[in-house]
Coordinates of C-alpha atoms in Angstrom, one line a residue:
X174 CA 26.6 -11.1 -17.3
X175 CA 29.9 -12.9 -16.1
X176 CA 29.9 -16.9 -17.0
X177 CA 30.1 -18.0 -13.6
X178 CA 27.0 -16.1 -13.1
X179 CA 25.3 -17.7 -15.5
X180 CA 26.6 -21.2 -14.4
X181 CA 26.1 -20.6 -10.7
X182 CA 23.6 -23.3 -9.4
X183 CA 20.2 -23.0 -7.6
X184 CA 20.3 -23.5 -3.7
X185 CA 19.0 -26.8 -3.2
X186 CA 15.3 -27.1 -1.0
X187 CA 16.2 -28.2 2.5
X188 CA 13.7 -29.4 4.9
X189 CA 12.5 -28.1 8.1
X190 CA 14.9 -28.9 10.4
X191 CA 18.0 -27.7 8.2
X192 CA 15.8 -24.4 8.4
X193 CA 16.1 -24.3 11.9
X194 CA 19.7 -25.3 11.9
X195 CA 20.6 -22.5 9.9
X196 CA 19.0 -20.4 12.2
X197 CA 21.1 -21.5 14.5
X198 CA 24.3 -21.7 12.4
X199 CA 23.6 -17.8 12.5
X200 CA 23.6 -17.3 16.5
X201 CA 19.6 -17.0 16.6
X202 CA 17.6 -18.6 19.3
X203 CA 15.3 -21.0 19.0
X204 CA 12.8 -20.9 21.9
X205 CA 11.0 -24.2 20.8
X206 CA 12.0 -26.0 17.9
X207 CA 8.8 -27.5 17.6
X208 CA 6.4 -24.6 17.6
X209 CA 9.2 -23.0 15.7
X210 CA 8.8 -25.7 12.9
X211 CA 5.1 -25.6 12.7
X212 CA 5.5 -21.7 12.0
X213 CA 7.7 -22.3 9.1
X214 CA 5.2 -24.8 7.7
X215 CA 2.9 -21.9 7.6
X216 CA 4.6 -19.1 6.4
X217 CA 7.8 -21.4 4.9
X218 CA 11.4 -19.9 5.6
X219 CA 12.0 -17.5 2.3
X220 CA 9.0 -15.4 3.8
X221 CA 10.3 -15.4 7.1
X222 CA 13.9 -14.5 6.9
X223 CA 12.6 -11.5 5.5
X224 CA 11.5 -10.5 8.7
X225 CA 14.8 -11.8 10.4
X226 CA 17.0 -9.5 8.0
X227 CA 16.3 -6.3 9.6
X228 CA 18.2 -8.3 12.9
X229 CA 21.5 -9.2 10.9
X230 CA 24.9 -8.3 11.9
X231 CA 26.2 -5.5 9.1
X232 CA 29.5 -7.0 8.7
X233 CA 28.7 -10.7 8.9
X234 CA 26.0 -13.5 8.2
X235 CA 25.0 -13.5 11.5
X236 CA 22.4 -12.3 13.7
X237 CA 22.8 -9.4 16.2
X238 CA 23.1 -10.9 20.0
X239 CA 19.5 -11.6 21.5
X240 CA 18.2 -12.5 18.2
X241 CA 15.3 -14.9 18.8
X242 CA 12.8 -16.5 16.7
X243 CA 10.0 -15.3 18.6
X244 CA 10.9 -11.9 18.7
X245 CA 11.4 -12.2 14.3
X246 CA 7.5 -14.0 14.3
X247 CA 5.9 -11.2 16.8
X248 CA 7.4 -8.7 13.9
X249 CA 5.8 -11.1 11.2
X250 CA 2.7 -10.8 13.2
X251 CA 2.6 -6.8 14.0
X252 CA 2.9 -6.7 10.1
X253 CA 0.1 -8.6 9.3
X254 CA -1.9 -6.7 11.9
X255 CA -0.7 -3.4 10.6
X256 CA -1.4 -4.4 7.1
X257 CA -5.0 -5.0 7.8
X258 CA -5.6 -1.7 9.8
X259 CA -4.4 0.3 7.3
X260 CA -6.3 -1.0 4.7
X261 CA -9.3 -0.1 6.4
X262 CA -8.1 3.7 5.7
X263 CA -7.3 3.1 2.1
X264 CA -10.7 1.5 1.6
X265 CA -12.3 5.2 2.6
X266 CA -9.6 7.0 0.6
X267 CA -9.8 4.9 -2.4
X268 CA -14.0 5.2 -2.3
X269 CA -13.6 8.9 -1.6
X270 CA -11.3 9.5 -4.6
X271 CA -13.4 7.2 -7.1
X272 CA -16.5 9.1 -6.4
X273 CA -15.0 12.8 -6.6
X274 CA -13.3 11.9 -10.1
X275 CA -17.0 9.9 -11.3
X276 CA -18.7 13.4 -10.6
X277 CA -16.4 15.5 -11.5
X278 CA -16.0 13.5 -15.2
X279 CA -19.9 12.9 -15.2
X280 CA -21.0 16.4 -14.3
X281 CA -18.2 18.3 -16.9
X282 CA -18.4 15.7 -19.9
X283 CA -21.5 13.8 -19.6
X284 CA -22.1 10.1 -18.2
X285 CA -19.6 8.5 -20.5
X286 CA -17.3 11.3 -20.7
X287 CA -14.5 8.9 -19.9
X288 CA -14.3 7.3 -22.6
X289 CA -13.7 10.1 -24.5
X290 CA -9.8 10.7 -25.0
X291 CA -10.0 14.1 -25.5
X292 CA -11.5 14.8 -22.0
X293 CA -7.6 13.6 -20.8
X294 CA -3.9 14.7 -21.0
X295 CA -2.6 11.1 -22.3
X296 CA -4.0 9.5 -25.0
X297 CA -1.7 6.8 -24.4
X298 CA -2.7 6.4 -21.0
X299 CA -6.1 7.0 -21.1
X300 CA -6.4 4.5 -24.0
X301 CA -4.6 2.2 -21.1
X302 CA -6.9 2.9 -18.5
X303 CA -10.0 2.4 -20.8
X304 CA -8.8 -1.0 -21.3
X305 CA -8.1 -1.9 -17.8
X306 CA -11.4 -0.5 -17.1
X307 CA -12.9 -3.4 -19.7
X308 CA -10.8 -6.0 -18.2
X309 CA -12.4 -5.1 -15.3
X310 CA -16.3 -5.0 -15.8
X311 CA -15.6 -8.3 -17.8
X312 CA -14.3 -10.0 -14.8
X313 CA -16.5 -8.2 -12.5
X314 CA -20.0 -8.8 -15.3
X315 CA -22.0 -10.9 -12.4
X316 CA -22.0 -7.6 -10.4
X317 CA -25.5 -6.1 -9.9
X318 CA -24.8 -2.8 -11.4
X319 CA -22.4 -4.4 -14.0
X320 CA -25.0 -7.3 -14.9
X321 CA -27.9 -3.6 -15.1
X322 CA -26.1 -1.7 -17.4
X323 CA -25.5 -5.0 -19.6
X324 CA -28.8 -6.2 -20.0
X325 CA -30.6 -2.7 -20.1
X326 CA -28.5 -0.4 -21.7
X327 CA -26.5 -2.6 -24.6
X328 CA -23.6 -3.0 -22.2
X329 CA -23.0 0.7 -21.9
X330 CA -22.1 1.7 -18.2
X331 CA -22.2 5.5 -16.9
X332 CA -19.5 6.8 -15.1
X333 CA -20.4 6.7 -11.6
X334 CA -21.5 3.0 -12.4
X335 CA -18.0 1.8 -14.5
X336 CA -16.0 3.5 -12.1
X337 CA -17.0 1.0 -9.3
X338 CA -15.1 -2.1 -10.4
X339 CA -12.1 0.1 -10.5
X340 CA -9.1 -0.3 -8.6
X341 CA -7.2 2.8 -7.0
X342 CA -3.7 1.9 -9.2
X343 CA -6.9 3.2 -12.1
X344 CA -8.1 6.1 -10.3
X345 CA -4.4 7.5 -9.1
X346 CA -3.3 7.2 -12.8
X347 CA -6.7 8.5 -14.1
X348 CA -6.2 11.5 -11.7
X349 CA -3.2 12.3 -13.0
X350 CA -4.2 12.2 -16.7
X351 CA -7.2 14.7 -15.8
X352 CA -6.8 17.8 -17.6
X353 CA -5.0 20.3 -14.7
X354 CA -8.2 22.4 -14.1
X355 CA -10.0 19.3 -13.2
X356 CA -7.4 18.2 -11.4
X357 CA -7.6 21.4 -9.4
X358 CA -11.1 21.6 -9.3
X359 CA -11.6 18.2 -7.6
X360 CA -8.5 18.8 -4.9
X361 CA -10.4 22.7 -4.4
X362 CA -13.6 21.5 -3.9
X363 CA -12.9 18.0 -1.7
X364 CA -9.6 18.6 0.0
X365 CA -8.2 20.8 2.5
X366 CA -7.4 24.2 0.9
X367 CA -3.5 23.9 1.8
X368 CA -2.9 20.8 -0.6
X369 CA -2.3 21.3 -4.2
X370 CA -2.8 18.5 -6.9
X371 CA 0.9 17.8 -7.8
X372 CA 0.7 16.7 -3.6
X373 CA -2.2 14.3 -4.6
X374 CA -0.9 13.1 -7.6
X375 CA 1.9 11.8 -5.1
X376 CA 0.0 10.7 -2.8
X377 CA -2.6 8.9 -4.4
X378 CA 0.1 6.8 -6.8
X379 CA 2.0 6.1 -2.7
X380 CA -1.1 4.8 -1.3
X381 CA -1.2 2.4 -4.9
X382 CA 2.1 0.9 -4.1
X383 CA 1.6 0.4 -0.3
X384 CA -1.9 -0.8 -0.9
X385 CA -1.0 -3.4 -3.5
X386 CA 1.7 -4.7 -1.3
X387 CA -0.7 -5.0 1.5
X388 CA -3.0 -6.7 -0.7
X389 CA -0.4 -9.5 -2.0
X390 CA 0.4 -9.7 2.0
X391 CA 3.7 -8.3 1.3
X392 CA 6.3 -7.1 3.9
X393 CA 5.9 -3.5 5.2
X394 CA 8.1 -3.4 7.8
X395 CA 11.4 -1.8 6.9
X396 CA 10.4 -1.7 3.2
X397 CA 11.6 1.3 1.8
X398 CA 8.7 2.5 -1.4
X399 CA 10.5 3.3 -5.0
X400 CA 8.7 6.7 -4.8
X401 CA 9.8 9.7 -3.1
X402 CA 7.0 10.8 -0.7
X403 CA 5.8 14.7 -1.3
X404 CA 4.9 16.6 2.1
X405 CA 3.1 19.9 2.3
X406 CA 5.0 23.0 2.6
X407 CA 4.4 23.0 6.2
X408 CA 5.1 19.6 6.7
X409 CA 8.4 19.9 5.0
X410 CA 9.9 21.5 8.2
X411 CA 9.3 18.2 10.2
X412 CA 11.8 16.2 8.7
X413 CA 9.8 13.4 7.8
X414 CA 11.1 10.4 6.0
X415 CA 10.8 9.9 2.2
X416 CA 10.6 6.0 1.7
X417 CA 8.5 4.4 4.4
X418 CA 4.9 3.5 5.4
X419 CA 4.3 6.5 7.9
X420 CA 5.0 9.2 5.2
X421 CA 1.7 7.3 3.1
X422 CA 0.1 7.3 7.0
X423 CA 0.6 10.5 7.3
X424 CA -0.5 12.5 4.2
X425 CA -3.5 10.8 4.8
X426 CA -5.1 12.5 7.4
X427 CA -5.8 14.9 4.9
X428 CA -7.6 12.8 2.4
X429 CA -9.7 11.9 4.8
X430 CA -12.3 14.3 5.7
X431 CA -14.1 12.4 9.0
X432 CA -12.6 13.8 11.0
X433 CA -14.4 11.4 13.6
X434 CA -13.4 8.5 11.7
X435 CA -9.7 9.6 11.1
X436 CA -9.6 9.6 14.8
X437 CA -10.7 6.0 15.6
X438 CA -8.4 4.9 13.1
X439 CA -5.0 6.4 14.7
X440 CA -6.3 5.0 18.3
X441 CA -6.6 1.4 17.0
X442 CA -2.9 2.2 15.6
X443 CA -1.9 3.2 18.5
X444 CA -3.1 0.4 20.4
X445 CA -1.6 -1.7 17.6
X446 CA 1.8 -0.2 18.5
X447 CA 1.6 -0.9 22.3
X448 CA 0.2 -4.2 22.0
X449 CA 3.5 -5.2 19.8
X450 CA 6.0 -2.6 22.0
X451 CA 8.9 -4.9 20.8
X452 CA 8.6 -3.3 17.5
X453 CA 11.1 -0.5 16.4
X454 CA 8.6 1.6 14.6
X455 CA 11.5 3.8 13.6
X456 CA 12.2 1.1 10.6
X457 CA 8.5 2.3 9.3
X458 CA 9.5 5.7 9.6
X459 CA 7.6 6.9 12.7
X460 CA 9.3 10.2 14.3
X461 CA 9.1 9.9 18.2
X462 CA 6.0 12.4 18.3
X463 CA 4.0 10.6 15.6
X464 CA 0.5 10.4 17.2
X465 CA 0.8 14.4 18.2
X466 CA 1.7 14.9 14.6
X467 CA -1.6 12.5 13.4
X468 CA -4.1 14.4 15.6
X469 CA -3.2 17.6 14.5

């Protein structure tokens, strides 16, 4: 590290007008400096120009012609709203995956098979996950089932009843750790017949990363994931993007097995889309024909 690096100084705070002025400095509109301020006091500048970066000029500091603040906070706003919807399909992903790994463990090695470390791959990372686990059910010990298995059975806790305090970042590491038959045995007997384990290794540690983002309200749009996304064999001829939230979106119509609820769930995204049209849904990695390609 060069000395002036290490020398170089801290930008100073500046206040909420010398936010907006640097807005300006940098050719964006400001519609109505008022509301515009009371925005920032909400979500505070740092967040926001996260949100305005995907509008800068590529060859300058300054914002591409048309730029307004209004349009950068109704992209602030379609992320939120996407966020939340598609948590709602992690939520029946992350349940389905906890309770096919809890019988499949229970049913092969007993109700406490998972603490055994010869049941795994790792012993590294199942002695990990075995800790997480406790971290867990400690924070978690006022829970019904947790506060049960305490009292009654000298804080020992059964599979199907440990695994509940779990989080998927657990489960998509715990999955990978099984021993390969029971990794095949649990993607043969829950999941479609065209999807091997090595694709739901993938896309079980994908939906962890978007999933933790959405949970620390982090930005989705135009966020590129630090994992390459797997596709079927099939899907491979599409041409689908590698990095961005619709690859996640997409793998997971087949971990979800509702077919019914799958459905709902791409019609509230679609109405999502059209209610924020302004949005270039490209940056997420949506191909023109993405709700024909959902359905399917």
């Amino acid at each position: 590290m060069s000395e002036e690096i290490q020398q170089r100084e801290l930008k100073a705070p500046t206040t909420y007008e010398e936010q907006i002025q640097k807005f300006k400095d940098r050719e964006m509109l400001i519609e109505n400096e008022s509301e515009a301020i009371t925005i920032l006091k909400r979500i505070h500048y740092y967040r926001f120009t996260a949100y305005a970066l995907t509008f800068k000029q590529d060859t300058t500091d300054h914002y591409i012609k048309g730029t307004t603040f209004n349009k950068v906070y109704k992209h602030y706003l379609f992320d939120a709203a996407l966020r939340n919807h598609f948590m709602k399909i992690v939520e029946y992903i992350e349940i389905a995956l906890r309770s096919q790994i809890s019988y499949k463990l229970a049913h092969s090695y007993g109700s406490q098979g998972y603490m055994d470390v010869s049941n795994f791959v790792n012993p590294f990372f199942h002695q990990r996950f075995v800790e997480d686990l406790q971290r867990c059910i400690q924070k978690q010990s006022k829970e019904v089932l947790i506060a049960h298995h305490r009292e009654n059975y000298q804080d020992r806790y059964p599979v199907w009843a440990a695994f509940e305090v779990s989080t998927i970042s657990m489960m998509s590491s715990l999955y990978k750790n099984l021993k390969t038959s029971d990794k095949k045995s649990i993607a043969r007997e829950y999941y479609p017949t065209n999807i091997s384990y090595k694709e739901l290794e993938n896309w079980f540690h994908v939906l962890t990363v978007f999933r933790n983002r959405c949970a620390h309200y982090s930005r989705l749009f135009n966020y590129r994931i630090p994992v390459t996304i797997r596709y079927t064999r099939t899907d491979e001829s599409l041409g689908l993007d590698r990095a961005f939230l619709y690859g996640a979106i997409h793998n997971s119509k087949y971990l979800v097995n509702d077919r019914s609820i799958w459905v709902s769930w791409v019609t509230g995204l679609s109405s999502l889309i059209e209610a924020y049209n302004e949005v270039d849904i490209t940056l997420l990695g949506f191909p023109s024909k993405w709700e024909n390609l959902l359905q399917k």
